[in-house]
mmCIF file of C-alpha atoms and ligand atoms in Angstrom:
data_model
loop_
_atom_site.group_PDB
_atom_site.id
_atom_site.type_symbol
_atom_site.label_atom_id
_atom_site.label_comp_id
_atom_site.label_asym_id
_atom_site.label_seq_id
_atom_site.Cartn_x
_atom_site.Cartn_y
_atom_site.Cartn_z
ATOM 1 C CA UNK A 246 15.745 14.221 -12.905
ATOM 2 C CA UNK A 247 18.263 12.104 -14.248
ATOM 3 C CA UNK A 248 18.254 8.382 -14.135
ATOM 4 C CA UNK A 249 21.147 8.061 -11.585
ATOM 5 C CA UNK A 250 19.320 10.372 -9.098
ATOM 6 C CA UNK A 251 16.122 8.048 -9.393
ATOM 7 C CA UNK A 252 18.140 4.985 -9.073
ATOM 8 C CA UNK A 253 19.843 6.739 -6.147
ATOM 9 C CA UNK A 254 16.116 7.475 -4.861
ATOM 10 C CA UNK A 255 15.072 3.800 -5.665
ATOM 11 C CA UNK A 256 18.328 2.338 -3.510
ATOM 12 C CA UNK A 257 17.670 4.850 -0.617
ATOM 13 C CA UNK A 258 13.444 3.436 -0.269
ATOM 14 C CA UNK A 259 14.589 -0.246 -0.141
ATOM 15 C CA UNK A 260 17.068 0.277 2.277
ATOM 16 C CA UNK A 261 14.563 3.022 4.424
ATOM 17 C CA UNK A 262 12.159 0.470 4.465
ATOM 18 C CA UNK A 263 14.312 -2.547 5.508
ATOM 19 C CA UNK A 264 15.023 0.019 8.483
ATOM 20 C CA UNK A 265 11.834 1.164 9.349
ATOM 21 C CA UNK A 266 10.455 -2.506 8.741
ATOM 22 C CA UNK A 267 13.159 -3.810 11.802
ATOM 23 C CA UNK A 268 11.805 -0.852 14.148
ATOM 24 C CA UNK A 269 8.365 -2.573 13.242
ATOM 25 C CA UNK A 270 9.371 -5.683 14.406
ATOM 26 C CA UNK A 271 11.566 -4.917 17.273
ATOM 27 C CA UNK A 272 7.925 -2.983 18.636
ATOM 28 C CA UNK A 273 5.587 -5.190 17.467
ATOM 29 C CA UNK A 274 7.536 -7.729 19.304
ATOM 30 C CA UNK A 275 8.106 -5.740 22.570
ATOM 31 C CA UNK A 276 4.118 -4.662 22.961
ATOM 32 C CA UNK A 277 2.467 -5.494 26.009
ATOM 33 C CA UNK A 278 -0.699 -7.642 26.484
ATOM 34 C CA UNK A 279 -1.406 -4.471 27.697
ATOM 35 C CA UNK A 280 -1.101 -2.676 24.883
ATOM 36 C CA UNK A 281 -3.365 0.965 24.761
ATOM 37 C CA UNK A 282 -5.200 0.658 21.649
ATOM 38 C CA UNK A 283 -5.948 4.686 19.881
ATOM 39 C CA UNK A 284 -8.219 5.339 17.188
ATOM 40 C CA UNK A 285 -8.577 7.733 14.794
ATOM 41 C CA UNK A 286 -11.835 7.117 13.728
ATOM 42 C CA UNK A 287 -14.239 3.993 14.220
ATOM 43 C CA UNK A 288 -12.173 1.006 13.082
ATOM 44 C CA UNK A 289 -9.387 3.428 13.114
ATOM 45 C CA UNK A 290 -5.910 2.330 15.267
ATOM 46 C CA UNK A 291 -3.303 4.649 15.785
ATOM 47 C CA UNK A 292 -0.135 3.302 17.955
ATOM 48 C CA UNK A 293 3.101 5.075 18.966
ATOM 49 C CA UNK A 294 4.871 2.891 16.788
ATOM 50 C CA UNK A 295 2.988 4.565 13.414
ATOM 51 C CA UNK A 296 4.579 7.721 14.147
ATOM 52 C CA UNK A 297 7.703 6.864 15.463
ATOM 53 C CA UNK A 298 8.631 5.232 12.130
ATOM 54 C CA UNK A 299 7.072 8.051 10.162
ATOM 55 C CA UNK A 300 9.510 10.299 12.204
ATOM 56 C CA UNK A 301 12.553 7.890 11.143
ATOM 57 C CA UNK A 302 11.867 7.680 7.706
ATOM 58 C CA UNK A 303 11.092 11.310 7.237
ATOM 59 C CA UNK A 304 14.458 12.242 8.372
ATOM 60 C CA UNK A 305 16.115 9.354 6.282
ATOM 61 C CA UNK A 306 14.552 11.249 3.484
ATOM 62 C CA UNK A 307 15.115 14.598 4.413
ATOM 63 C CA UNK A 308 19.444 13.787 5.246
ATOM 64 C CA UNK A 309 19.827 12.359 1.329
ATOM 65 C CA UNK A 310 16.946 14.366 -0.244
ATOM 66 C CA UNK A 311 16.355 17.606 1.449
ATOM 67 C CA UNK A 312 14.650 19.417 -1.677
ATOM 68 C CA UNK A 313 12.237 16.944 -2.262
ATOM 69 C CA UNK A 314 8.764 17.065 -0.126
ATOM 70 C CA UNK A 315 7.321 14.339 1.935
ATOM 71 C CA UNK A 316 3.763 13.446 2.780
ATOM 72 C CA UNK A 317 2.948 10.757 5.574
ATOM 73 C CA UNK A 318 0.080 8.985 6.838
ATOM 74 C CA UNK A 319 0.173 10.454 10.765
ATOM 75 C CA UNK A 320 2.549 13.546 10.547
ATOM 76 C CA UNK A 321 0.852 14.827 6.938
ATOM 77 C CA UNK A 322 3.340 17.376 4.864
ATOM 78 C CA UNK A 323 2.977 18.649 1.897
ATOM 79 C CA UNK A 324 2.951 17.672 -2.380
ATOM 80 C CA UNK A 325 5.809 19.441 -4.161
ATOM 81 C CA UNK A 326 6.745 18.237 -7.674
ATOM 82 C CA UNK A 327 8.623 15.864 -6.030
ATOM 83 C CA UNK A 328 7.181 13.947 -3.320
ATOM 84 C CA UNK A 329 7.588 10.604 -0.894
ATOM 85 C CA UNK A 330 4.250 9.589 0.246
ATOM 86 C CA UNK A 331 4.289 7.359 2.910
ATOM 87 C CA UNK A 332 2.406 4.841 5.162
ATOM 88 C CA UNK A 333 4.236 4.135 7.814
ATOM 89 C CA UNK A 334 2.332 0.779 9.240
ATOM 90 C CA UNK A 335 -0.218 -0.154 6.600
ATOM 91 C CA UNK A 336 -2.387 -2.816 8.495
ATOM 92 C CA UNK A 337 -2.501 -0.677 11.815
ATOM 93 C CA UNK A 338 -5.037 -2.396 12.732
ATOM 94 C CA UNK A 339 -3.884 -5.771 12.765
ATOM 95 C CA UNK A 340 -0.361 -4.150 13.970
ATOM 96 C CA UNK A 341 -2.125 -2.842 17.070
ATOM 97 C CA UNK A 342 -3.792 -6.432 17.882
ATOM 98 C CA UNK A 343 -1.446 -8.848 17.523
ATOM 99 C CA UNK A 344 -1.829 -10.045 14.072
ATOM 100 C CA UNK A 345 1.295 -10.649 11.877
ATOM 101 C CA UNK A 346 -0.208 -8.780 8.765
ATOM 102 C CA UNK A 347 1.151 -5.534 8.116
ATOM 103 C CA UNK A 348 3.621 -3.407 5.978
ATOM 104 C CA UNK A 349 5.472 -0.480 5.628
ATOM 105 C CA UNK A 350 4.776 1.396 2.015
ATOM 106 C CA UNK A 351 7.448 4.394 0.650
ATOM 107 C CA UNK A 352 6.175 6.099 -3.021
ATOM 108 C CA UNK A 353 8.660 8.594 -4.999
ATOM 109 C CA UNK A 354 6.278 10.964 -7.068
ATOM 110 C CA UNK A 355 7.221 13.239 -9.311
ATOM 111 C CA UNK A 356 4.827 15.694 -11.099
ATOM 112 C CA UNK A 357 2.157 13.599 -10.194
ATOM 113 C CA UNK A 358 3.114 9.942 -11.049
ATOM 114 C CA UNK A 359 4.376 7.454 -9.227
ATOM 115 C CA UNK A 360 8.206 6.770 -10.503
ATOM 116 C CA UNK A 361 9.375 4.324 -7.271
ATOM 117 C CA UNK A 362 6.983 2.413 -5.188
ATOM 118 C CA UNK A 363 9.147 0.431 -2.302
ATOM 119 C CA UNK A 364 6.898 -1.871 0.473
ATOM 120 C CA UNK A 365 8.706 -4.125 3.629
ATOM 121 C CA UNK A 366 6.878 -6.875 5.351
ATOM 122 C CA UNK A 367 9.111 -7.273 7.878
ATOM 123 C CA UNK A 368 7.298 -10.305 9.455
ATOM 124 C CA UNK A 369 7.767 -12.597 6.419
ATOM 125 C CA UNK A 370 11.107 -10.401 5.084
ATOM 126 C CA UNK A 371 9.668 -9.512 1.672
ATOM 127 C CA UNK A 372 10.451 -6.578 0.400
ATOM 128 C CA UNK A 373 8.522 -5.510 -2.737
ATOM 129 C CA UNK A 374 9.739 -2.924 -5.318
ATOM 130 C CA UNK A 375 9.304 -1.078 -8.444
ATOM 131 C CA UNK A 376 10.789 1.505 -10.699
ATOM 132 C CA UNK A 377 8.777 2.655 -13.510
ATOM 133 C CA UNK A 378 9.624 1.109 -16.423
ATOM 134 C CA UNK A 379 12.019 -1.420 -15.158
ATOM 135 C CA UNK A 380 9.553 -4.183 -13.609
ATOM 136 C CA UNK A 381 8.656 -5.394 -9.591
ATOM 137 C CA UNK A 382 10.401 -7.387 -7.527
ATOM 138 C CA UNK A 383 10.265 -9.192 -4.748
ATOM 139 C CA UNK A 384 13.651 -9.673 -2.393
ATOM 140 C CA UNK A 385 15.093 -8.918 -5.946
ATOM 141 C CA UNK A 386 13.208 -11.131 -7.950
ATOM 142 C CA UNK A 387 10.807 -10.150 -10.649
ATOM 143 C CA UNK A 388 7.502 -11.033 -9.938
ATOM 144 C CA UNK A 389 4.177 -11.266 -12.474
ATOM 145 C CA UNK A 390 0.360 -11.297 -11.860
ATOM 146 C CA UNK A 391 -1.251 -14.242 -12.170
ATOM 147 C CA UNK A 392 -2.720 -15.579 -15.530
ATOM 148 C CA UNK A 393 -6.001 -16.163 -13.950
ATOM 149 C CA UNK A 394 -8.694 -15.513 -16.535
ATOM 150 C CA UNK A 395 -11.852 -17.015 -14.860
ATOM 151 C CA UNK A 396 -13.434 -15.248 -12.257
ATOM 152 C CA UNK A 397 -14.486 -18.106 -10.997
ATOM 153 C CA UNK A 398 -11.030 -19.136 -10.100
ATOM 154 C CA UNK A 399 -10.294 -16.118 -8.795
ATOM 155 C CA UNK A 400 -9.194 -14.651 -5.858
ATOM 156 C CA UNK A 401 -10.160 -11.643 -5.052
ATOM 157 C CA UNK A 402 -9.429 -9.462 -2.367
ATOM 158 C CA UNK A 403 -11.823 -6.374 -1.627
ATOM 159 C CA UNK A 404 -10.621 -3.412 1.481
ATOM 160 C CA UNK A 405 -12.781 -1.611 3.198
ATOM 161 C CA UNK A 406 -12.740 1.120 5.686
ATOM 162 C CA UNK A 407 -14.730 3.009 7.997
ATOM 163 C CA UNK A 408 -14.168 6.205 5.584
ATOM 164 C CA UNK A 409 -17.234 5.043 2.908
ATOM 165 C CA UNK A 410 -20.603 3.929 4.010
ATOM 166 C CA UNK A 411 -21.029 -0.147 4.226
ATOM 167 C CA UNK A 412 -23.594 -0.806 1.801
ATOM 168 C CA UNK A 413 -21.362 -0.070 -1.173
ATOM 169 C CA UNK A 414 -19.163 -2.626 0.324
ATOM 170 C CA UNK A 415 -21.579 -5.024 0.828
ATOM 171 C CA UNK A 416 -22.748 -4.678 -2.707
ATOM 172 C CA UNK A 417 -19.513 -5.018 -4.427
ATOM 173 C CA UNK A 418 -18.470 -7.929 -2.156
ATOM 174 C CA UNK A 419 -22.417 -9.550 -3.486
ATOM 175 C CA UNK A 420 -21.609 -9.294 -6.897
ATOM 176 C CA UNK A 421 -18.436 -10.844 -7.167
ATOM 177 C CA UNK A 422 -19.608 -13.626 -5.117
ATOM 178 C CA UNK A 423 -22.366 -14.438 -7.559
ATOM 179 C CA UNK A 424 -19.290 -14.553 -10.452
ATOM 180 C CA UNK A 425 -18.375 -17.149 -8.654
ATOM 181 C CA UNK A 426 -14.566 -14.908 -7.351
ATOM 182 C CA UNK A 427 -13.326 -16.035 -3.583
ATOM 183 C CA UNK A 428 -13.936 -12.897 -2.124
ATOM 184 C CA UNK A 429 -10.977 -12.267 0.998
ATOM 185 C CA UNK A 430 -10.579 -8.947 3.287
ATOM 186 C CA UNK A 431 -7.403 -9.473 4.941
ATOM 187 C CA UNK A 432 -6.660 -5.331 6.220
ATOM 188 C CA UNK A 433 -3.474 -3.935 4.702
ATOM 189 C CA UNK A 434 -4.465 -2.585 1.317
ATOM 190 C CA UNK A 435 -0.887 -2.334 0.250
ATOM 191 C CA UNK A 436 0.177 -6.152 1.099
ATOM 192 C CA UNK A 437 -3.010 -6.597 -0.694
ATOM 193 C CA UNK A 438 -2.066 -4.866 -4.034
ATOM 194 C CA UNK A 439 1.284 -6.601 -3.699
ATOM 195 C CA UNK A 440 -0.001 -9.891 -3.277
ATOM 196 C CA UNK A 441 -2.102 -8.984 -6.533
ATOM 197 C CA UNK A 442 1.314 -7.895 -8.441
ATOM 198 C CA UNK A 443 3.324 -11.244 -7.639
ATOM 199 C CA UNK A 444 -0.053 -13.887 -8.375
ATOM 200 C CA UNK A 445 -1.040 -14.719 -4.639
ATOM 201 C CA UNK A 446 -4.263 -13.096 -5.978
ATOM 202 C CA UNK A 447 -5.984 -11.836 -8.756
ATOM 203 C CA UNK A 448 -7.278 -9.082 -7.966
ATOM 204 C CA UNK A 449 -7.428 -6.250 -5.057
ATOM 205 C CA UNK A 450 -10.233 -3.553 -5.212
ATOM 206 C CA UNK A 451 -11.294 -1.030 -2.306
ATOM 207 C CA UNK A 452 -13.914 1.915 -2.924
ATOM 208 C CA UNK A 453 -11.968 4.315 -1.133
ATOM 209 C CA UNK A 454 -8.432 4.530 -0.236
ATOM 210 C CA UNK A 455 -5.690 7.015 0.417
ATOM 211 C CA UNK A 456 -2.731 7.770 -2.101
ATOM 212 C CA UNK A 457 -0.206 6.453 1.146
ATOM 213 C CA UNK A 458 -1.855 3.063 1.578
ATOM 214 C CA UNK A 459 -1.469 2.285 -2.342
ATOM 215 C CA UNK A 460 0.686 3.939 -4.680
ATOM 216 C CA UNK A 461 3.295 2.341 -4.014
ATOM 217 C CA UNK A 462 1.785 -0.866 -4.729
ATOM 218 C CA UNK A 463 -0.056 -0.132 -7.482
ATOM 219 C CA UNK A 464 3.316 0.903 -9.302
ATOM 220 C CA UNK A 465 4.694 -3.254 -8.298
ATOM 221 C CA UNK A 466 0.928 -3.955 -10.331
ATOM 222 C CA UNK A 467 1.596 -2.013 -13.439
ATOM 223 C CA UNK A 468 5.529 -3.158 -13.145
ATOM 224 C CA UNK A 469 4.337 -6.763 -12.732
ATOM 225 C CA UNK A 470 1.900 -7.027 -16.221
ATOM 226 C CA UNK A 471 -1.255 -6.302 -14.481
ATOM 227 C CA UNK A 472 -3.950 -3.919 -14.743
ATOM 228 C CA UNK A 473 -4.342 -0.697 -12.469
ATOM 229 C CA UNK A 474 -7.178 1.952 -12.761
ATOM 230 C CA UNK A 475 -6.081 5.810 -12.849
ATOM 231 C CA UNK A 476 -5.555 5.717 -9.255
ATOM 232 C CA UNK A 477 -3.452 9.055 -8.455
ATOM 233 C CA UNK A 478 -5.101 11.521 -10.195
ATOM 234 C CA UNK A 479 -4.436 14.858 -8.818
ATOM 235 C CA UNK A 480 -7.513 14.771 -6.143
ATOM 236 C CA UNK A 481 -6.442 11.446 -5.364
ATOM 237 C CA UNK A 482 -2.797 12.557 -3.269
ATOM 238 C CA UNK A 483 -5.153 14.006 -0.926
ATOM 239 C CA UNK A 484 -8.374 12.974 -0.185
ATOM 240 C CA UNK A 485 -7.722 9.090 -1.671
ATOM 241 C CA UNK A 486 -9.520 7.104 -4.528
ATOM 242 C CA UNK A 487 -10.731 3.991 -5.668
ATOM 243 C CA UNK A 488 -8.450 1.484 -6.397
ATOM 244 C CA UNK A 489 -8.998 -1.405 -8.381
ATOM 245 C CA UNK A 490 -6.098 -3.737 -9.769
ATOM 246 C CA UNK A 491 -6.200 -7.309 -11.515
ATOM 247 C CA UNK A 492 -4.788 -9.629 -14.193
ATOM 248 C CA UNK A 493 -5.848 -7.933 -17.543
ATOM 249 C CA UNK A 494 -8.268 -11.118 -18.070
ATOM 250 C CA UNK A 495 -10.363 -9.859 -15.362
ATOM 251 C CA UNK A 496 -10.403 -5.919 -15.329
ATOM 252 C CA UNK A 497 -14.521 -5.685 -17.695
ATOM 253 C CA UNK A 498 -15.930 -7.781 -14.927
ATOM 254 C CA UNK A 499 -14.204 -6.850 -11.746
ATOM 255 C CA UNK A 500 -14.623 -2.863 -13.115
ATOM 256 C CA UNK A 501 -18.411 -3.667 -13.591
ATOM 257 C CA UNK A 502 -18.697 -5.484 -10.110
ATOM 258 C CA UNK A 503 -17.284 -1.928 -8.944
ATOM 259 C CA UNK A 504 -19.686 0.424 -10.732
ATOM 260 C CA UNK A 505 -21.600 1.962 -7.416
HETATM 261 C C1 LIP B 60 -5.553 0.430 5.773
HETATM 262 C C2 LIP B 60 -5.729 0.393 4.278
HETATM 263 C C3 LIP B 60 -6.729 -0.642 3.849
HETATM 264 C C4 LIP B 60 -8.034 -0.453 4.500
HETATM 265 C C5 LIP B 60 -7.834 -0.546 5.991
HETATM 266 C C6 LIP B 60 -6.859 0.552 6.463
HETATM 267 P P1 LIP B 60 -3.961 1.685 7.510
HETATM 268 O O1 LIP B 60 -4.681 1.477 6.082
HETATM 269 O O2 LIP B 60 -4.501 0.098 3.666
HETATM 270 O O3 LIP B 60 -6.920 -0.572 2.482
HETATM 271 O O4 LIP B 60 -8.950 -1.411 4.036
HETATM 272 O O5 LIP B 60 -9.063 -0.395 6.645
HETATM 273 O O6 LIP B 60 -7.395 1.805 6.145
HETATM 274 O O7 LIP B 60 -4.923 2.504 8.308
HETATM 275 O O8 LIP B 60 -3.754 0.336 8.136
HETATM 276 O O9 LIP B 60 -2.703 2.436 7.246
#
């Protein structure tokens, strides 16, 4: 693929997600205090709006790139060599009660790695965005991690989900704490990642979590100077992986806090 046609990829996810982001708004802003709440699984959501957008940027993807594949959260797919994976509202949960927390998150892969990684909060208007080799940005801007070398002045955000058991959780989130890290779960892994790859925080770590949620943003991480851990490995585009991501300074000790 030559480097036009992954520029032209690159330009397409910003301006996908700047679309999909104002259909996020425009429902997020209509729903109802009545508002049906669906659920996957326990601590779960699933809304109308998650696959309405998935169905919008699907076919934005499929009009300028028919041959490659595409993968989403709610509608699945499949993995070519060439693949968007997408989440269409990452932060569903906080989507589907009100809370102004949430993202959409568009990854290019191709043969396996992550070459674009595009995310749109379109309640603050940031859009995030990397190409490999050529840095992260946010609303065009480069961004860095932080230079935070002390865990004890860190701060360290750690996911969870329904999809592992607690206790792991509950351990990981104990042994930071006794380093001394201020220890956040906010529930959009993505924003999360990002926030990690422009120095709002210094680290972002989640024992399990699908390839839509965060490759994307792990790309903005290794764009932006940080420190990512093999995150898409083959298994990892379907069934999800760890993720762990920080300033270099911190990756022994947040690595050992994650050793469950
Ligand atoms: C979310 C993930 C996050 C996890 C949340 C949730 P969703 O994805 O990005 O890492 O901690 O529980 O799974 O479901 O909002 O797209």
């Amino acid at each position: 693929m030559t480097d036009v046609q992954l520029n032209h990829r690159y330009l397409a996810a910003c301006a996908i997600a700047r679309e999909a982001g104002r259909l996020i708004r425009l429902r997020f802003e209509q729903r109802g205090e009545a508002l049906t709440h669906k659920f996957k699984g326990p601590q779960d959501y699933l809304t109308e709006t998650d696959a309405e957008v998935e169905r919008l940027i699907a076919a934005r993807i499929a009009e300028s790139f028919p041959d490659d594949d595409f993968f989403g959260e709610e509608g699945g797919g499949s993995f070519g060599r060439d693949v968007w994976i997408v989440d269409p509202i990452d932060g569903t949960a906080d989507f589907a009660r009100g809370v102004p927390h949430f993202c959409v998150s568009i990854a290019f892969v191709r043969d396996g790695r992550t070459e674009i990684g595009v995310l749109y909060d379109p309640m603050l208007d940031e859009l995030f965005a990397a190409r490999r080799g050529a840095g992260a940005t946010l609303n065009g801007v480069p961004i860095k991690v932080s230079t935070i070398a002390d865990i004890g002045q860190s701060v360290v955000e750690l996911g969870w989900s329904s999809r592992i058991p607690f206790e792991g959780f509950a351990t990981v989130q104990g042994r930071l704490q006794a380093l001394g890290a201020g220890v956040k779960r906010r529930g959009s892994g993505a924003l999360g990642i990002a926030y990690v790859a422009m120095g709002r925080q210094d680290a972002y770590c989640e024992l399990h979590i699908n390839s839509w949620d965060a490759a994307a943003a792990v790309l903005l991480v290794e764009e932006a100077g940080g420190w990512a851990n093999d995150f898409l490995t083959p298994e990892c585009l379907r069934s999800g992986n760890r993720v762990i991501v920080c300033t270099p300074a911190l990756r022994e000790q947040i690595e050992r806090a994650m050793d469950i």
